[in-house]
Each structure stands twice: as structure tokens, then as C-alpha cells.
PDB file of C-alpha atoms in Angstrom:
ATOM      1  CA  ASP A   1     -28.607  37.928   0.504  1.00 64.00           C
ATOM      2  CA  ALA A   2     -25.038  37.253   0.227  1.00 80.00           C
ATOM      3  CA  GLY A   3     -25.140  33.439   0.319  1.00 92.00           C
ATOM      4  CA  VAL A   4     -23.031  31.308   2.196  1.00 95.00           C
ATOM      5  CA  ILE A   5     -19.218  32.755   2.139  1.00 96.00           C
ATOM      6  CA  GLN A   6     -16.161  30.492   2.239  1.00 97.00           C
ATOM      7  CA  SER A   7     -12.511  31.573   2.573  1.00 96.00           C
ATOM      8  CA  PRO A   8     -10.056  31.192   1.261  1.00 97.00           C
ATOM      9  CA  ARG A   9     -11.191  29.813  -2.392  1.00 95.00           C
ATOM     10  CA  HIS A  10      -7.930  28.160  -2.795  1.00 96.00           C
ATOM     11  CA  GLU A  11      -5.353  26.966  -0.679  1.00 97.00           C
ATOM     12  CA  VAL A  12      -2.010  25.601  -1.248  1.00 97.00           C
ATOM     13  CA  THR A  13       0.123  24.166   1.634  1.00 97.00           C
ATOM     14  CA  GLU A  14       2.998  21.422   2.414  1.00 97.00           C
ATOM     15  CA  MET A  15       2.582  18.540   4.070  1.00 97.00           C
ATOM     16  CA  GLY A  16       2.261  19.056   7.883  1.00 97.00           C
ATOM     17  CA  GLN A  17       1.428  22.500   7.852  1.00 97.00           C
ATOM     18  CA  GLU A  18      -1.859  23.492   9.669  1.00 97.00           C
ATOM     19  CA  VAL A  19      -4.914  24.890   7.633  1.00 98.00           C
ATOM     20  CA  THR A  20      -7.946  26.506   8.660  1.00 98.00           C
ATOM     21  CA  LEU A  21     -10.900  27.055   6.463  1.00 98.00           C
ATOM     22  CA  ARG A  22     -13.657  29.236   7.049  1.00 98.00           C
ATOM     23  CA  CYS A  23     -17.371  29.378   6.587  1.00 98.00           C
ATOM     24  CA  LYS A  24     -20.119  32.339   7.305  1.00 98.00           C
ATOM     25  CA  PRO A  25     -23.653  30.736   6.711  1.00 96.00           C
ATOM     26  CA  ILE A  26     -26.486  32.774   5.662  1.00 94.00           C
ATOM     27  CA  SER A  27     -27.966  35.043   8.074  1.00 93.00           C
ATOM     28  CA  GLY A  28     -30.826  33.464  10.160  1.00 90.00           C
ATOM     29  CA  HIS A  29     -30.051  29.898   9.476  1.00 91.00           C
ATOM     30  CA  ASN A  30     -29.324  27.441  12.295  1.00 90.00           C
ATOM     31  CA  SER A  31     -27.367  24.571  10.950  1.00 93.00           C
ATOM     32  CA  LEU A  32     -24.280  24.325   9.069  1.00 96.00           C
ATOM     33  CA  PHE A  33     -22.920  21.212   7.268  1.00 96.00           C
ATOM     34  CA  TRP A  34     -19.182  20.686   6.162  1.00 97.00           C
ATOM     35  CA  TYR A  35     -18.389  18.637   2.886  1.00 95.00           C
ATOM     36  CA  ARG A  36     -15.597  17.140   1.312  1.00 96.00           C
ATOM     37  CA  GLN A  37     -15.870  16.385  -2.140  1.00 93.00           C
ATOM     38  CA  THR A  38     -13.121  14.225  -3.943  1.00 93.00           C
ATOM     39  CA  MET A  39     -13.108  12.322  -7.544  1.00 87.00           C
ATOM     40  CA  MET A  40     -12.743   9.075  -5.516  1.00 88.00           C
ATOM     41  CA  ARG A  41     -15.219   9.254  -2.869  1.00 87.00           C
ATOM     42  CA  GLY A  42     -17.754  12.164  -4.263  1.00 87.00           C
ATOM     43  CA  LEU A  43     -19.366  14.239  -1.490  1.00 90.00           C
ATOM     44  CA  GLU A  44     -18.808  13.408   1.826  1.00 90.00           C
ATOM     45  CA  LEU A  45     -20.405  14.944   5.055  1.00 93.00           C
ATOM     46  CA  LEU A  46     -17.975  15.901   7.561  1.00 96.00           C
ATOM     47  CA  ILE A  47     -19.691  17.369  10.456  1.00 96.00           C
ATOM     48  CA  TYR A  48     -22.867  19.425  10.970  1.00 93.00           C
ATOM     49  CA  PHE A  49     -24.244  21.757  13.557  1.00 95.00           C
ATOM     50  CA  ASN A  50     -27.329  22.677  14.808  1.00 92.00           C
ATOM     51  CA  ASN A  51     -27.725  25.873  16.641  1.00 92.00           C
ATOM     52  CA  ASN A  52     -23.988  25.941  16.971  1.00 94.00           C
ATOM     53  CA  VAL A  53     -23.789  22.553  18.523  1.00 94.00           C
ATOM     54  CA  PRO A  54     -22.201  19.673  16.805  1.00 94.00           C
ATOM     55  CA  ILE A  55     -24.700  17.107  16.011  1.00 92.00           C
ATOM     56  CA  ASP A  56     -22.736  14.489  13.832  1.00 90.00           C
ATOM     57  CA  ASP A  57     -19.061  14.499  13.482  1.00 91.00           C
ATOM     58  CA  SER A  58     -18.969  10.749  12.600  1.00 89.00           C
ATOM     59  CA  GLY A  59     -17.468  11.653   9.169  1.00 90.00           C
ATOM     60  CA  MET A  60     -14.560  13.641  10.360  1.00 93.00           C
ATOM     61  CA  PRO A  61     -11.518  11.211   9.019  1.00 86.00           C
ATOM     62  CA  GLU A  62      -9.568  11.540  12.126  1.00 84.00           C
ATOM     63  CA  ASP A  63      -8.010  13.664  14.897  1.00 90.00           C
ATOM     64  CA  ARG A  64      -6.323  15.610  12.752  1.00 95.00           C
ATOM     65  CA  PHE A  65      -9.417  17.190  11.583  1.00 96.00           C
ATOM     66  CA  SER A  66     -11.801  19.730  14.207  1.00 97.00           C
ATOM     67  CA  ALA A  67     -14.599  22.086  13.268  1.00 97.00           C
ATOM     68  CA  LYS A  68     -15.778  24.810  15.736  1.00 97.00           C
ATOM     69  CA  MET A  69     -18.774  26.950  15.483  1.00 97.00           C
ATOM     70  CA  PRO A  70     -18.264  29.747  18.003  1.00 96.00           C
ATOM     71  CA  ASN A  71     -21.297  31.626  17.212  1.00 94.00           C
ATOM     72  CA  ALA A  72     -24.230  31.673  14.524  1.00 93.00           C
ATOM     73  CA  SER A  73     -22.243  33.355  11.976  1.00 95.00           C
ATOM     74  CA  PHE A  74     -18.802  31.692  11.802  1.00 96.00           C
ATOM     75  CA  SER A  75     -17.321  28.313  11.862  1.00 98.00           C
ATOM     76  CA  THR A  76     -13.906  26.895  10.783  1.00 98.00           C
ATOM     77  CA  LEU A  77     -12.607  23.638   9.983  1.00 98.00           C
ATOM     78  CA  LYS A  78      -8.933  22.964  10.697  1.00 98.00           C
ATOM     79  CA  ILE A  79      -6.694  20.282   9.687  1.00 97.00           C
ATOM     80  CA  GLN A  80      -3.533  19.737  11.721  1.00 96.00           C
ATOM     81  CA  PRO A  81      -1.335  18.332  10.489  1.00 96.00           C
ATOM     82  CA  SER A  82      -2.330  18.451   6.804  1.00 96.00           C
ATOM     83  CA  GLU A  83      -1.573  15.627   4.423  1.00 96.00           C
ATOM     84  CA  PRO A  84      -1.724  15.013   0.510  1.00 97.00           C
ATOM     85  CA  ARG A  85      -4.549  12.582   0.919  1.00 95.00           C
ATOM     86  CA  ASP A  86      -6.436  15.711   2.396  1.00 96.00           C
ATOM     87  CA  SER A  87      -6.252  17.557  -1.040  1.00 97.00           C
ATOM     88  CA  ALA A  88     -10.134  17.893  -1.982  1.00 97.00           C
ATOM     89  CA  VAL A  89     -12.703  20.732  -2.452  1.00 96.00           C
ATOM     90  CA  TYR A  90     -14.516  21.634   0.994  1.00 97.00           C
ATOM     91  CA  PHE A  91     -18.020  22.810   1.118  1.00 96.00           C
ATOM     92  CA  CYS A  92     -19.670  24.467   3.769  1.00 97.00           C
ATOM     93  CA  ALA A  93     -23.672  24.663   3.579  1.00 95.00           C
ATOM     94  CA  SER A  94     -26.551  26.146   5.795  1.00 94.00           C
ATOM     95  CA  ARG A  95     -29.866  25.391   6.512  1.00 91.00           C
ATOM     96  CA  GLY A  96     -32.965  27.309   7.981  1.00 85.00           C
ATOM     97  CA  ALA A  97     -35.160  26.052  10.618  1.00 74.00           C
ATOM     98  CA  SER A  98     -37.409  23.012  10.355  1.00 61.00           C
ATOM     99  CA  GLY A  99     -40.465  23.650   7.757  1.00 58.00           C
ATOM    100  CA  SER A 100     -37.983  24.638   5.028  1.00 55.00           C
ATOM    101  CA  SER A 101     -38.262  21.084   3.437  1.00 62.00           C
ATOM    102  CA  TYR A 102     -34.782  20.814   4.770  1.00 73.00           C
ATOM    103  CA  GLU A 103     -32.845  22.068   1.681  1.00 83.00           C
ATOM    104  CA  GLN A 104     -29.253  23.184   1.991  1.00 89.00           C
ATOM    105  CA  TYR A 105     -27.481  26.029   0.449  1.00 92.00           C
ATOM    106  CA  PHE A 106     -23.924  25.775  -0.455  1.00 94.00           C
ATOM    107  CA  GLY A 107     -21.004  27.970  -0.474  1.00 95.00           C
ATOM    108  CA  PRO A 108     -18.475  28.146  -3.508  1.00 93.00           C
ATOM    109  CA  GLY A 109     -15.914  25.913  -1.901  1.00 95.00           C
ATOM    110  CA  THR A 110     -12.164  25.835  -0.784  1.00 97.00           C
ATOM    111  CA  ARG A 111      -9.816  24.092  -2.973  1.00 96.00           C
ATOM    112  CA  LEU A 112      -7.265  22.534  -0.979  1.00 98.00           C
ATOM    113  CA  THR A 113      -3.973  21.222  -2.166  1.00 98.00           C
ATOM    114  CA  VAL A 114      -1.484  19.849  -0.048  1.00 98.00           C
ATOM    115  CA  THR A 115       1.657  19.062  -1.506  1.00 97.00           C
TER     116      THR A 115
ATOM    117  CA  GLY B   1     -29.278   2.886   6.096  1.00 83.00           C
ATOM    118  CA  ASN B   2     -30.529   5.862   3.968  1.00 88.00           C
ATOM    119  CA  SER B   3     -28.689   5.611   0.541  1.00 92.00           C
ATOM    120  CA  VAL B   4     -28.850   7.473  -3.112  1.00 95.00           C
ATOM    121  CA  THR B   5     -28.116   5.555  -6.371  1.00 96.00           C
ATOM    122  CA  GLN B   6     -27.934   7.430  -9.630  1.00 94.00           C
ATOM    123  CA  MET B   7     -27.069   6.430 -13.111  1.00 88.00           C
ATOM    124  CA  GLU B   8     -23.317   6.590 -13.866  1.00 81.00           C
ATOM    125  CA  GLY B   9     -22.284   8.944 -16.304  1.00 83.00           C
ATOM    126  CA  PRO B  10     -21.089  10.512 -18.343  1.00 94.00           C
ATOM    127  CA  VAL B  11     -24.044  11.274 -20.196  1.00 96.00           C
ATOM    128  CA  THR B  12     -23.399  12.912 -23.804  1.00 96.00           C
ATOM    129  CA  LEU B  13     -26.083  14.452 -25.703  1.00 97.00           C
ATOM    130  CA  SER B  14     -26.644  16.954 -28.547  1.00 97.00           C
ATOM    131  CA  GLU B  15     -28.327  20.357 -28.002  1.00 97.00           C
ATOM    132  CA  GLU B  16     -32.242  19.853 -28.015  1.00 96.00           C
ATOM    133  CA  ALA B  17     -32.069  16.034 -26.954  1.00 97.00           C
ATOM    134  CA  PHE B  18     -34.090  14.769 -24.024  1.00 97.00           C
ATOM    135  CA  LEU B  19     -32.619  14.019 -21.066  1.00 97.00           C
ATOM    136  CA  THR B  20     -33.239  11.514 -18.361  1.00 97.00           C
ATOM    137  CA  ILE B  21     -31.145  10.831 -15.333  1.00 97.00           C
ATOM    138  CA  ASN B  22     -32.056   8.162 -12.959  1.00 97.00           C
ATOM    139  CA  CYS B  23     -32.035   8.212  -9.313  1.00 97.00           C
ATOM    140  CA  THR B  24     -33.439   5.755  -6.633  1.00 97.00           C
ATOM    141  CA  TYR B  25     -33.323   5.989  -2.988  1.00 96.00           C
ATOM    142  CA  THR B  26     -33.649   3.817  -0.107  1.00 95.00           C
ATOM    143  CA  ALA B  27     -35.037   5.422   3.203  1.00 92.00           C
ATOM    144  CA  THR B  28     -37.536   4.559   5.752  1.00 85.00           C
ATOM    145  CA  GLY B  29     -40.591   6.909   6.254  1.00 83.00           C
ATOM    146  CA  TYR B  30     -40.849  10.007   3.987  1.00 86.00           C
ATOM    147  CA  PRO B  31     -37.563  11.912   3.038  1.00 91.00           C
ATOM    148  CA  SER B  32     -37.292  14.862   0.948  1.00 91.00           C
ATOM    149  CA  LEU B  33     -35.807  14.368  -2.179  1.00 94.00           C
ATOM    150  CA  PHE B  34     -33.601  17.081  -4.316  1.00 95.00           C
ATOM    151  CA  TRP B  35     -31.625  17.568  -7.384  1.00 97.00           C
ATOM    152  CA  TYR B  36     -28.650  19.819  -7.187  1.00 97.00           C
ATOM    153  CA  VAL B  37     -26.263  21.330 -10.032  1.00 97.00           C
ATOM    154  CA  GLN B  38     -22.735  21.892  -9.786  1.00 95.00           C
ATOM    155  CA  TYR B  39     -21.438  24.146 -12.731  1.00 94.00           C
ATOM    156  CA  PRO B  40     -17.534  23.608 -13.300  1.00 88.00           C
ATOM    157  CA  GLY B  41     -15.493  25.353 -10.652  1.00 85.00           C
ATOM    158  CA  GLU B  42     -18.914  26.074  -8.517  1.00 88.00           C
ATOM    159  CA  GLY B  43     -20.448  25.034  -5.278  1.00 90.00           C
ATOM    160  CA  LEU B  44     -23.889  23.204  -5.423  1.00 93.00           C
ATOM    161  CA  GLN B  45     -26.945  24.746  -6.397  1.00 94.00           C
ATOM    162  CA  LEU B  46     -30.535  23.809  -5.680  1.00 94.00           C
ATOM    163  CA  LEU B  47     -32.069  22.740  -8.944  1.00 97.00           C
ATOM    164  CA  LEU B  48     -35.499  21.294  -7.383  1.00 97.00           C
ATOM    165  CA  LYS B  49     -37.151  19.687  -4.805  1.00 95.00           C
ATOM    166  CA  ALA B  50     -40.120  17.508  -3.781  1.00 94.00           C
ATOM    167  CA  THR B  51     -41.144  16.956  -0.213  1.00 90.00           C
ATOM    168  CA  LYS B  52     -43.957  14.100  -0.421  1.00 90.00           C
ATOM    169  CA  ALA B  53     -45.042  11.391  -2.705  1.00 92.00           C
ATOM    170  CA  ASP B  54     -46.386  12.536  -6.043  1.00 94.00           C
ATOM    171  CA  ASP B  55     -45.061  15.912  -5.741  1.00 95.00           C
ATOM    172  CA  LYS B  56     -43.373  17.482  -9.103  1.00 97.00           C
ATOM    173  CA  GLY B  57     -40.710  19.563  -8.701  1.00 96.00           C
ATOM    174  CA  SER B  58     -39.280  21.895 -11.428  1.00 97.00           C
ATOM    175  CA  ASN B  59     -37.282  24.562 -12.535  1.00 97.00           C
ATOM    176  CA  LYS B  60     -35.317  25.765 -15.652  1.00 95.00           C
ATOM    177  CA  GLY B  61     -37.290  23.441 -17.928  1.00 97.00           C
ATOM    178  CA  PHE B  62     -36.058  20.646 -15.416  1.00 98.00           C
ATOM    179  CA  GLU B  63     -38.589  18.097 -13.829  1.00 98.00           C
ATOM    180  CA  ALA B  64     -38.401  15.248 -11.106  1.00 98.00           C
ATOM    181  CA  THR B  65     -41.541  13.510  -9.700  1.00 98.00           C
ATOM    182  CA  TYR B  66     -41.482  11.971  -5.992  1.00 97.00           C
ATOM    183  CA  ARG B  67     -42.713   8.362  -7.108  1.00 96.00           C
ATOM    184  CA  LYS B  68     -42.757   6.414  -3.458  1.00 93.00           C
ATOM    185  CA  GLU B  69     -43.949   3.304  -5.083  1.00 94.00           C
ATOM    186  CA  THR B  70     -40.724   2.830  -7.227  1.00 95.00           C
ATOM    187  CA  THR B  71     -38.583   4.715  -4.695  1.00 96.00           C
ATOM    188  CA  SER B  72     -37.398   7.076  -7.805  1.00 97.00           C
ATOM    189  CA  PHE B  73     -36.739  10.832  -8.431  1.00 98.00           C
ATOM    190  CA  HIS B  74     -35.899  10.878 -11.992  1.00 98.00           C
ATOM    191  CA  LEU B  75     -34.591  14.266 -13.547  1.00 98.00           C
ATOM    192  CA  GLU B  76     -36.048  15.121 -16.960  1.00 98.00           C
ATOM    193  CA  LYS B  77     -35.640  17.694 -19.400  1.00 98.00           C
ATOM    194  CA  GLY B  78     -37.450  17.982 -22.971  1.00 97.00           C
ATOM    195  CA  SER B  79     -34.501  19.813 -24.588  1.00 96.00           C
ATOM    196  CA  VAL B  80     -31.160  20.352 -23.188  1.00 97.00           C
ATOM    197  CA  GLN B  81     -29.077  23.150 -24.059  1.00 97.00           C
ATOM    198  CA  VAL B  82     -25.349  23.790 -24.029  1.00 96.00           C
ATOM    199  CA  SER B  83     -25.374  25.740 -20.789  1.00 96.00           C
ATOM    200  CA  ASP B  84     -26.918  22.749 -18.991  1.00 97.00           C
ATOM    201  CA  SER B  85     -23.615  20.912 -19.200  1.00 96.00           C
ATOM    202  CA  ALA B  86     -22.712  20.446 -15.362  1.00 97.00           C
ATOM    203  CA  VAL B  87     -22.612  17.608 -12.791  1.00 96.00           C
ATOM    204  CA  TYR B  88     -26.096  16.754 -11.430  1.00 97.00           C
ATOM    205  CA  PHE B  89     -26.556  15.040  -7.726  1.00 96.00           C
ATOM    206  CA  CYS B  90     -29.604  13.497  -6.537  1.00 97.00           C
ATOM    207  CA  ALA B  91     -30.054  13.968  -2.803  1.00 95.00           C
ATOM    208  CA  LEU B  92     -32.513  13.025   0.082  1.00 92.00           C
ATOM    209  CA  SER B  93     -32.862  14.343   3.793  1.00 89.00           C
ATOM    210  CA  GLN B  94     -34.981  12.758   6.608  1.00 82.00           C
ATOM    211  CA  ALA B  95     -35.897  14.825   9.374  1.00 71.00           C
ATOM    212  CA  GLY B  96     -33.642  17.194   9.145  1.00 66.00           C
ATOM    213  CA  THR B  97     -30.781  15.372   9.176  1.00 78.00           C
ATOM    214  CA  ALA B  98     -27.660  16.002   6.762  1.00 84.00           C
ATOM    215  CA  LEU B  99     -28.158  15.600   2.844  1.00 88.00           C
ATOM    216  CA  ILE B 100     -27.241  12.403   1.545  1.00 90.00           C
ATOM    217  CA  PHE B 101     -26.006  12.551  -1.794  1.00 92.00           C
ATOM    218  CA  GLY B 102     -25.416  10.286  -4.948  1.00 93.00           C
ATOM    219  CA  LYS B 103     -22.347   9.993  -6.459  1.00 91.00           C
ATOM    220  CA  GLY B 104     -23.230  12.597  -9.346  1.00 94.00           C
ATOM    221  CA  THR B 105     -23.882  12.215 -13.133  1.00 95.00           C
ATOM    222  CA  THR B 106     -22.089  14.421 -15.546  1.00 95.00           C
ATOM    223  CA  LEU B 107     -23.725  15.940 -18.224  1.00 97.00           C
ATOM    224  CA  SER B 108     -21.931  17.408 -21.410  1.00 96.00           C
ATOM    225  CA  VAL B 109     -24.023  18.856 -24.227  1.00 97.00           C
ATOM    226  CA  SER B 110     -22.616  19.903 -27.391  1.00 96.00           C
ATOM    227  CA  SER B 111     -24.052  21.924 -30.099  1.00 93.00           C
TER     228      SER B 111
END
């Protein structure tokens, strides 16, 4: 099993540019989560999907952030326009169906730097 | 709401020392409890889990017991190694919701 795949691993962009982060969950998993990690705020849930449907997006910072899951094997997190305060490591995680004790499997993360 | 509180770090130990990282939680009902580990530059990896009261999760010499009476899930290891240096996160999940994490505890082990 390849695990959760994220791309790119590193992204450096200028303020005002659009950034798109990508995630491929583990095959067969039906829930997908986007987290953001910073030194100041730790790990924060941004949004999660169940069967491709957004369930909780209360952690999305503002309208500049959007996430989609067009099918069971792909999700994107878009920031437009980006700002320096968006600099963080963004993690994607996936989880199997209920009965799996709710453990999540994380990708390696995308380190975003906005200058 | 649900929350997880874990001890502040960093924790600095010598190789072969005993490790305890405290974790307490607030939740209604019976959450599942987890410890995740993050090595430098990597994502989070599941270290161990427990799904009901009095369960003991264990992996790679680490252990944690789900204590409902004290709402705790403390991580322990009898003899740490330099390779255990990492950030450790306690987390809970309930009824299939997203994980709620503690702030993480940095462990540094020197030889």
C-alpha cells in the first residue's frame, strides 16, 4: 500500500498567488481530512469529507481557502490569494469505514512558504 | 467540547531512561484514544491506540492504558533510545469525527 500521497512536498510562492495542494487517500478509505500545522497553533483541522461530501469545514480560515473532493481518490486544497500567514505544513489524512476504531493515516505533508 | 491536554515539553532524557508523557482528555461518552509520533520532516504516524476503558495499547516498547476514571492515556516506555526523539501527540476521536489533538510533546534523547 502506497499510503496517503501528497503533492507537492514543498511549495514556495509569493503573496497573492494561487496555491493548490493535492492529496490521494489510501484506496478504499472513505474519509479524508485536511490539517494545518504551525508552531503557534499546533495541528488544526481545516475540513473533512466523508464519501466525498464535506462534513465539517468549520476550521477553514476564511473564504480564501477552498477544498474539493471530486472522487474517492483525489482531493485538493486551494488558497487564493495566498498570504504570508498561510505559511505552514498542510497534512492530508484518510480513514477507513466505521469499525476501524477511527484511526487516521497521514501523508508526508506539504510545506508551504508564502513570501 | 472535546479536548486533549498533554504535558508541555520539551522532555530531555538520557538513553535508557524511563519515559512518561502525560495526557488527559475531556469528552462525553467513550472516545477512542491514540498516540501519534512525528519524526523530523515527516508526517504523523500512529504509534498505538485504545478503544475502550482499561485497554492497553502497545507498540515498539511504548504503552498507554485507557483510564476512564482519571480520563487519562499516559504514554510510557521503560528504556528510551536516541531514535525515539520525536514529537508525540495524544489524540481522541469520537463517533467517527475528526481527531482532536493535544499540542504535542517534544522528546529529545541523548546518548
